Amino acid sequence: MSNSLPTSMARTGVAVPVAQAVTPSPGEPARGAQRHASAWLRWGLPLLLTVLAVALAFLLKGYQLFQGTMVLAYAIALLGLNILTGYNGQISLGHGAFFALGAYSTGVLMEHASAPYWATIPAAGVVCLVVGYLFGRPALKLEGLYLALATFALGIAMPQLLKYKHLEQWTGGVQGIVLMKPDAPWGLPLTQDQWVYLFAVIVTVVMFALGRNLIASGSGRALRAIRDQPLAAQALGVNSSHYKSVAFGISAAYTGVAGALFAIAVQFVSPDSFTMFLSISFLVGIVVGGVGTVYGALFGAVFIMFVPNVAEQISKAAPWAVYGVVLILIMFVMPGGVMGLLRTLQTRLQKDTR
């Protein structure tokens, strides 16, 4: 069409420069770059991270594989909390309770019902989904700091409930439950640590794919609308009560799945493993990775897994002081988290290429 335009205009006696007729508008390269960047974030980055994660199974050994498995479990939990806090605007200080509930669901099913380890993952998610929804429904009357205090109470109460004497025959009380690490299926030449790590990679890929699709769906847009303009969302017909409860349930389900992976990897669950600091660490993780982002959960999980250990190596006398200093520096340098920094760099690169 662009080639025929100069000919037709020439017949009418109007002179049009050929370059003007065939050259795209100045905005088209920028829009093309944006489309390429969007395609990269949607397909390229997840594929690259998945290939890298699988490759690590054959590069790392022993305790390093265990740390990798823990990072993946924490990443799933952080994504769940981000769905609630980052995308729906509800603050939770008690997600460690759902993490514990998921871990104990796996422990009880494997110990007392002889359930296969892989079947306990969806079971833990369903249990936490129901409990999270039932907790979130009455909590709809609370907002902001009051909701945070209610979840804080849940996080404090859960370890004590797990020690309750009438539940001790199931939970093991203070002694907890010891689990067996699964072997690789189908005769695969993999060690137990390698298989548990690869199993965690599979679960993580599935959970992140579901989470990304949820955020991009109409329900995800409704969650963000409630977070940004609750009155306008209600005026448009969005059922805030329903979506807030569903967000709480889905967030709890994600955290429960993460707790189940934690139990399989650690091979042991006890009430003292799920202190209030775990819930605070989850909140720190989504802030470091980036509130309201999907892949920020990965960076936040790396932070809460490795930074406390690094802080202890720097100063055995005051490791948490070092941890606090590192956290403050990160907030100064990256107020939007790691994903916020990456977005800023991407915007600057796009401006430089124009």
Short mmCIF file of C-alpha atoms in Angstrom, two decimals:
data_model
loop_
_atom_site.label_atom_id
_atom_site.label_comp_id
_atom_site.label_asym_id
_atom_site.label_seq_id
_atom_site.Cartn_x
_atom_site.Cartn_y
_atom_site.Cartn_z
CA MET A 1 0.00 0.00 0.00
CA SER A 2 2.84 2.36 0.83
CA ASN A 3 4.52 1.58 -2.54
CA SER A 4 1.40 2.47 -4.54
CA LEU A 5 0.81 5.73 -2.72
CA PRO A 6 3.52 7.82 -4.48
CA THR A 7 2.36 6.57 -7.91
CA SER A 8 -1.26 7.48 -7.32
CA MET A 9 -0.32 10.88 -5.94
CA ALA A 10 1.96 11.53 -8.90
CA ARG A 11 -0.94 10.95 -11.30
CA THR A 12 -2.83 13.75 -9.62
CA GLY A 13 0.12 16.05 -9.97
CA VAL A 14 0.91 16.20 -6.23
CA ALA A 15 4.56 15.68 -5.34
CA VAL A 16 5.13 13.55 -2.24
CA PRO A 17 8.63 12.53 -1.06
CA VAL A 18 9.08 8.79 -1.26
CA ALA A 19 10.84 8.70 2.13
CA GLN A 20 7.81 10.31 3.74
CA ALA A 21 5.50 7.76 2.19
CA VAL A 22 7.41 4.62 3.21
CA THR A 23 9.10 5.67 6.46
CA PRO A 24 7.22 4.57 9.63
CA SER A 25 6.11 7.15 12.15
CA PRO A 26 8.57 8.07 14.92
CA GLY A 27 6.44 6.36 17.53
CA GLU A 28 6.46 2.95 15.87
CA PRO A 29 10.02 1.94 16.94
CA ALA A 30 9.21 2.84 20.54
CA ARG A 31 6.00 0.85 20.43
CA GLY A 32 7.86 -2.06 18.88
CA ALA A 33 10.48 -1.92 21.63
CA GLN A 34 7.73 -1.90 24.24
CA ARG A 35 6.10 -4.94 22.63
CA HIS A 36 9.43 -6.78 22.60
CA ALA A 37 10.02 -5.86 26.26
CA SER A 38 6.53 -7.06 27.19
CA ALA A 39 7.03 -10.34 25.32
CA TRP A 40 10.37 -10.81 27.05
CA LEU A 41 8.84 -10.29 30.50
CA ARG A 42 5.93 -12.59 29.69
CA TRP A 43 7.74 -15.50 28.06
CA GLY A 44 11.48 -14.95 27.85
CA LEU A 45 12.24 -14.21 31.48
CA PRO A 46 10.17 -17.12 32.92
CA LEU A 47 11.73 -19.56 30.44
CA LEU A 48 15.24 -18.33 31.23
CA LEU A 49 14.65 -18.59 34.99
CA THR A 50 13.21 -22.11 34.60
CA VAL A 51 16.18 -23.33 32.53
CA LEU A 52 18.58 -21.78 35.04
CA ALA A 53 16.76 -23.38 37.97
CA VAL A 54 16.85 -26.84 36.35
CA ALA A 55 20.54 -26.45 35.53
CA LEU A 56 21.32 -25.68 39.18
CA ALA A 57 20.10 -29.15 40.13
CA PHE A 58 23.19 -30.59 38.42
CA LEU A 59 25.59 -27.86 39.50
CA LEU A 60 24.80 -27.66 43.22
CA LYS A 61 25.10 -30.41 45.82
CA GLY A 62 23.87 -31.30 49.28
CA TYR A 63 23.12 -28.30 51.46
CA GLN A 64 23.20 -25.93 48.48
CA LEU A 65 20.33 -27.83 46.88
CA PHE A 66 18.46 -27.65 50.17
CA GLN A 67 18.93 -23.87 50.20
CA GLY A 68 17.64 -23.70 46.63
CA THR A 69 14.56 -25.68 47.60
CA MET A 70 13.93 -23.33 50.51
CA VAL A 71 14.24 -20.29 48.23
CA LEU A 72 11.57 -21.76 45.95
CA ALA A 73 9.26 -22.51 48.88
CA TYR A 74 9.67 -18.98 50.23
CA ALA A 75 9.08 -17.55 46.74
CA ILE A 76 5.69 -19.29 46.53
CA ALA A 77 4.75 -17.95 49.97
CA LEU A 78 5.82 -14.42 49.01
CA LEU A 79 3.79 -14.56 45.80
CA GLY A 80 0.76 -15.56 47.86
CA LEU A 81 1.28 -12.68 50.28
CA ASN A 82 1.80 -10.30 47.35
CA ILE A 83 -1.57 -11.31 45.90
CA LEU A 84 -3.16 -10.26 49.18
CA THR A 85 -1.07 -7.22 50.10
CA GLY A 86 0.46 -6.00 46.86
CA TYR A 87 -2.52 -6.54 44.55
CA ASN A 88 -5.47 -6.29 46.94
CA GLY A 89 -4.13 -3.91 49.59
CA GLN A 90 -4.80 -6.09 52.66
CA ILE A 91 -1.96 -6.17 55.18
CA SER A 92 -1.19 -9.51 56.84
CA LEU A 93 1.26 -10.10 59.66
CA GLY A 94 0.23 -13.70 60.23
CA HIS A 95 0.99 -15.64 57.06
CA GLY A 96 3.44 -17.75 59.02
CA ALA A 97 0.33 -19.43 60.45
CA PHE A 98 -0.77 -20.62 57.01
CA PHE A 99 2.81 -21.69 56.27
CA ALA A 100 2.69 -23.80 59.44
CA LEU A 101 -0.76 -25.16 58.58
CA GLY A 102 0.45 -26.27 55.16
CA ALA A 103 3.55 -27.90 56.64
CA TYR A 104 1.53 -29.76 59.28
CA SER A 105 -1.05 -30.84 56.68
CA THR A 106 1.76 -32.57 54.81
CA GLY A 107 3.26 -33.96 58.01
CA VAL A 108 -0.03 -35.41 59.28
CA LEU A 109 -0.99 -36.88 55.90
CA MET A 110 2.40 -38.51 55.36
CA GLU A 111 2.76 -39.75 58.95
CA HIS A 112 -0.75 -40.87 59.83
CA ALA A 113 -2.42 -41.47 56.45
CA SER A 114 0.65 -42.76 54.55
CA ALA A 115 -0.19 -40.33 51.76
CA PRO A 116 2.38 -39.86 48.97
CA TYR A 117 4.34 -36.66 49.32
CA TRP A 118 3.17 -35.25 45.97
CA ALA A 119 -0.50 -35.64 46.93
CA THR A 120 -0.02 -33.60 50.10
CA ILE A 121 0.86 -30.46 48.09
CA PRO A 122 -2.64 -29.82 46.67
CA ALA A 123 -4.18 -31.09 49.92
CA ALA A 124 -2.26 -28.51 51.93
CA GLY A 125 -3.32 -25.82 49.46
CA VAL A 126 -7.00 -26.76 49.77
CA VAL A 127 -6.87 -26.84 53.59
CA CYS A 128 -5.28 -23.40 53.74
CA LEU A 129 -7.65 -22.08 51.07
CA VAL A 130 -10.67 -23.02 53.21
CA VAL A 131 -9.14 -21.73 56.44
CA GLY A 132 -7.96 -18.52 54.78
CA TYR A 133 -11.38 -17.85 53.27
CA LEU A 134 -13.15 -18.53 56.56
CA PHE A 135 -10.73 -16.23 58.38
CA GLY A 136 -10.92 -13.53 55.72
CA ARG A 137 -14.72 -13.41 55.64
CA PRO A 138 -15.28 -12.01 59.16
CA ALA A 139 -12.07 -10.00 58.89
CA LEU A 140 -13.71 -7.93 56.12
CA LYS A 141 -15.00 -5.59 58.81
CA LEU A 142 -11.39 -4.74 59.63
CA GLU A 143 -9.08 -2.64 57.50
CA GLY A 144 -5.54 -1.36 57.62
CA LEU A 145 -3.85 -1.66 60.99
CA TYR A 146 -6.84 -3.42 62.57
CA LEU A 147 -6.67 -6.21 60.00
CA ALA A 148 -2.91 -6.39 60.51
CA LEU A 149 -3.44 -6.84 64.26
CA ALA A 150 -6.00 -9.61 63.65
CA THR A 151 -3.55 -11.51 61.43
CA PHE A 152 -0.79 -10.81 63.95
CA ALA A 153 -2.89 -12.56 66.60
CA LEU A 154 -3.34 -15.52 64.23
CA GLY A 155 0.40 -15.78 63.74
CA ILE A 156 1.03 -15.77 67.47
CA ALA A 157 -1.73 -18.26 68.27
CA MET A 158 -0.90 -20.92 65.67
CA PRO A 159 2.28 -22.33 67.34
CA GLN A 160 0.40 -22.60 70.62
CA LEU A 161 -2.50 -24.39 68.96
CA LEU A 162 -0.08 -26.91 67.45
CA LYS A 163 1.14 -27.71 70.97
CA TYR A 164 -2.41 -28.19 72.31
CA LYS A 165 -2.62 -31.46 74.22
CA HIS A 166 -5.81 -32.66 72.50
CA LEU A 167 -4.10 -32.30 69.11
CA GLU A 168 -0.82 -33.81 70.25
CA GLN A 169 -1.63 -37.27 68.89
CA TRP A 170 -1.77 -35.71 65.40
CA THR A 171 0.77 -32.89 65.59
CA GLY A 172 3.30 -34.58 67.86
CA GLY A 173 3.13 -31.66 70.30
CA VAL A 174 6.45 -30.06 71.13
CA GLN A 175 8.34 -32.98 69.56
CA GLY A 176 6.84 -32.37 66.13
CA ILE A 177 6.75 -34.85 63.25
CA VAL A 178 9.71 -36.45 61.48
CA LEU A 179 9.26 -37.17 57.77
CA MET A 180 11.11 -39.27 55.21
CA LYS A 181 12.72 -37.58 52.22
CA PRO A 182 11.29 -39.04 48.97
CA ASP A 183 13.36 -40.88 46.41
CA ALA A 184 13.42 -40.01 42.72
CA PRO A 185 10.61 -41.81 40.84
CA TRP A 186 10.80 -44.06 37.76
CA GLY A 187 14.38 -45.02 38.51
CA LEU A 188 15.76 -41.61 37.59
CA PRO A 189 19.49 -41.30 38.36
CA LEU A 190 18.98 -38.46 40.83
CA THR A 191 19.83 -38.12 44.49
CA GLN A 192 17.11 -37.34 47.01
CA ASP A 193 18.25 -33.72 47.28
CA GLN A 194 18.24 -33.30 43.51
CA TRP A 195 14.76 -34.77 43.14
CA VAL A 196 13.24 -32.71 45.95
CA TYR A 197 14.74 -29.59 44.40
CA LEU A 198 13.46 -30.42 40.91
CA PHE A 199 10.05 -31.27 42.37
CA ALA A 200 10.06 -27.83 44.02
CA VAL A 201 10.96 -26.26 40.66
CA ILE A 202 7.96 -27.97 39.02
CA VAL A 203 5.59 -26.80 41.77
CA THR A 204 7.02 -23.28 41.64
CA VAL A 205 6.58 -23.01 37.86
CA VAL A 206 2.96 -24.15 38.14
CA MET A 207 2.17 -21.77 41.01
CA PHE A 208 3.81 -18.78 39.32
CA ALA A 209 2.00 -19.50 36.03
CA LEU A 210 -1.33 -19.66 37.87
CA GLY A 211 -0.52 -16.50 39.80
CA ARG A 212 0.46 -14.56 36.68
CA ASN A 213 -2.72 -15.64 34.89
CA LEU A 214 -4.80 -14.66 37.92
CA ILE A 215 -3.29 -11.17 38.04
CA ALA A 216 -3.84 -10.69 34.29
CA SER A 217 -7.46 -11.89 34.43
CA GLY A 218 -10.61 -9.94 35.17
CA SER A 219 -10.44 -11.07 38.79
CA GLY A 220 -6.93 -9.65 39.04
CA ARG A 221 -8.11 -6.32 37.67
CA ALA A 222 -10.93 -6.35 40.21
CA LEU A 223 -8.42 -6.94 43.02
CA ARG A 224 -6.32 -3.99 41.89
CA ALA A 225 -9.41 -1.81 41.53
CA ILE A 226 -10.40 -2.56 45.13
CA ARG A 227 -6.87 -1.71 46.24
CA ASP A 228 -6.67 1.58 44.35
CA GLN A 229 -10.24 2.94 44.43
CA PRO A 230 -12.56 0.83 46.60
CA LEU A 231 -15.54 3.18 46.30
CA ALA A 232 -15.22 3.43 42.52
CA ALA A 233 -14.89 -0.37 42.29
CA GLN A 234 -18.11 -0.84 44.23
CA ALA A 235 -19.85 1.73 42.05
CA LEU A 236 -18.84 -0.31 39.00
CA GLY A 237 -20.40 -3.44 40.49
CA VAL A 238 -17.33 -5.15 41.94
CA ASN A 239 -18.28 -7.29 44.95
CA SER A 240 -15.56 -6.16 47.36
CA SER A 241 -16.51 -8.60 50.12
CA HIS A 242 -16.32 -11.57 47.78
CA TYR A 243 -13.05 -10.60 46.15
CA LYS A 244 -11.35 -9.74 49.43
CA SER A 245 -12.30 -13.11 50.92
CA VAL A 246 -11.20 -14.95 47.78
CA ALA A 247 -7.90 -13.04 47.79
CA PHE A 248 -7.32 -14.06 51.40
CA GLY A 249 -8.12 -17.69 50.59
CA ILE A 250 -5.90 -17.83 47.50
CA SER A 251 -3.06 -16.13 49.35
CA ALA A 252 -3.37 -18.65 52.18
CA ALA A 253 -3.43 -21.53 49.66
CA TYR A 254 -0.16 -20.35 48.11
CA THR A 255 1.42 -20.08 51.53
CA GLY A 256 0.13 -23.53 52.46
CA VAL A 257 1.71 -25.06 49.35
CA ALA A 258 4.97 -23.36 50.30
CA GLY A 259 4.71 -24.81 53.81
CA ALA A 260 4.16 -28.28 52.36
CA LEU A 261 7.34 -27.97 50.28
CA PHE A 262 9.14 -26.75 53.39
CA ALA A 263 8.07 -29.86 55.33
CA ILE A 264 9.19 -32.22 52.55
CA ALA A 265 12.56 -30.50 52.25
CA VAL A 266 13.32 -30.16 55.97
CA GLN A 267 11.86 -33.60 56.84
CA PHE A 268 10.68 -32.22 60.16
CA VAL A 269 7.94 -29.92 61.43
CA SER A 270 7.56 -28.53 64.93
CA PRO A 271 5.71 -25.53 66.41
CA ASP A 272 8.96 -23.69 67.14
CA SER A 273 9.78 -23.61 63.42
CA PHE A 274 6.96 -21.13 62.77
CA THR A 275 7.61 -18.18 65.02
CA MET A 276 6.24 -14.69 64.51
CA PHE A 277 9.51 -13.69 62.89
CA LEU A 278 8.61 -15.89 59.92
CA SER A 279 5.53 -13.76 59.18
CA ILE A 280 7.58 -10.58 59.50
CA SER A 281 10.18 -12.05 57.15
CA PHE A 282 7.49 -12.69 54.53
CA LEU A 283 6.41 -9.05 54.71
CA VAL A 284 10.05 -7.94 54.42
CA GLY A 285 10.48 -10.24 51.42
CA ILE A 286 7.67 -8.72 49.35
CA VAL A 287 8.95 -5.21 50.10
CA VAL A 288 12.50 -6.08 49.07
CA GLY A 289 11.38 -7.91 45.94
CA GLY A 290 8.74 -5.34 44.98
CA VAL A 291 5.20 -4.89 46.26
CA GLY A 292 2.61 -5.69 43.61
CA THR A 293 4.94 -7.74 41.39
CA VAL A 294 5.02 -11.42 40.48
CA TYR A 295 8.72 -12.12 39.97
CA GLY A 296 9.75 -9.89 42.87
CA ALA A 297 8.89 -12.87 45.07
CA LEU A 298 12.01 -14.64 43.79
CA PHE A 299 14.31 -11.80 44.81
CA GLY A 300 12.57 -11.45 48.17
CA ALA A 301 12.97 -15.18 48.81
CA VAL A 302 16.71 -14.96 48.10
CA PHE A 303 16.93 -12.06 50.56
CA ILE A 304 15.18 -13.76 53.49
CA MET A 305 17.10 -16.99 52.86
CA PHE A 306 20.64 -15.70 52.56
CA VAL A 307 20.92 -12.23 54.12
CA PRO A 308 20.48 -13.42 57.76
CA ASN A 309 23.28 -15.97 57.21
CA VAL A 310 25.53 -13.33 55.65
CA ALA A 311 24.77 -10.95 58.53
CA GLU A 312 25.77 -13.63 61.03
CA GLN A 313 29.05 -14.18 59.21
CA ILE A 314 29.78 -10.45 59.29
CA SER A 315 29.04 -10.08 62.99
CA LYS A 316 28.34 -12.99 65.28
CA ALA A 317 27.79 -10.60 68.20
CA ALA A 318 25.07 -8.49 66.53
CA PRO A 319 23.82 -10.23 63.36
CA TRP A 320 20.40 -8.61 63.46
CA ALA A 321 21.94 -5.16 63.64
CA VAL A 322 23.75 -5.93 60.38
CA TYR A 323 20.49 -7.30 58.96
CA GLY A 324 18.71 -4.07 59.85
CA VAL A 325 21.42 -1.91 58.29
CA VAL A 326 21.30 -3.93 55.06
CA LEU A 327 17.52 -3.63 54.95
CA ILE A 328 17.66 0.14 55.46
CA LEU A 329 20.27 0.53 52.72
CA ILE A 330 18.13 -1.51 50.33
CA MET A 331 15.12 0.70 51.02
CA PHE A 332 17.19 3.82 50.32
CA VAL A 333 18.70 2.47 47.12
CA MET A 334 15.61 0.58 45.90
CA PRO A 335 12.47 2.14 47.38
CA GLY A 336 10.40 0.15 44.88
CA GLY A 337 12.22 -3.09 45.57
CA VAL A 338 14.36 -5.04 43.13
CA MET A 339 11.64 -5.10 40.48
CA GLY A 340 11.19 -1.36 40.83
CA LEU A 341 14.88 -0.87 40.17
CA LEU A 342 14.76 -3.16 37.12
CA ARG A 343 11.78 -1.25 35.73
CA THR A 344 13.61 2.05 36.20
CA LEU A 345 16.64 0.70 34.36
CA GLN A 346 14.43 -0.64 31.57
CA THR A 347 12.74 2.77 31.15
CA ARG A 348 16.11 4.54 30.93
CA LEU A 349 17.39 2.07 28.35
CA GLN A 350 14.28 2.59 26.23
CA LYS A 351 14.76 6.36 26.38
CA ASP A 352 18.41 6.02 25.36
CA THR A 353 17.55 3.88 22.36
CA ARG A 354 15.00 6.33 20.97
#
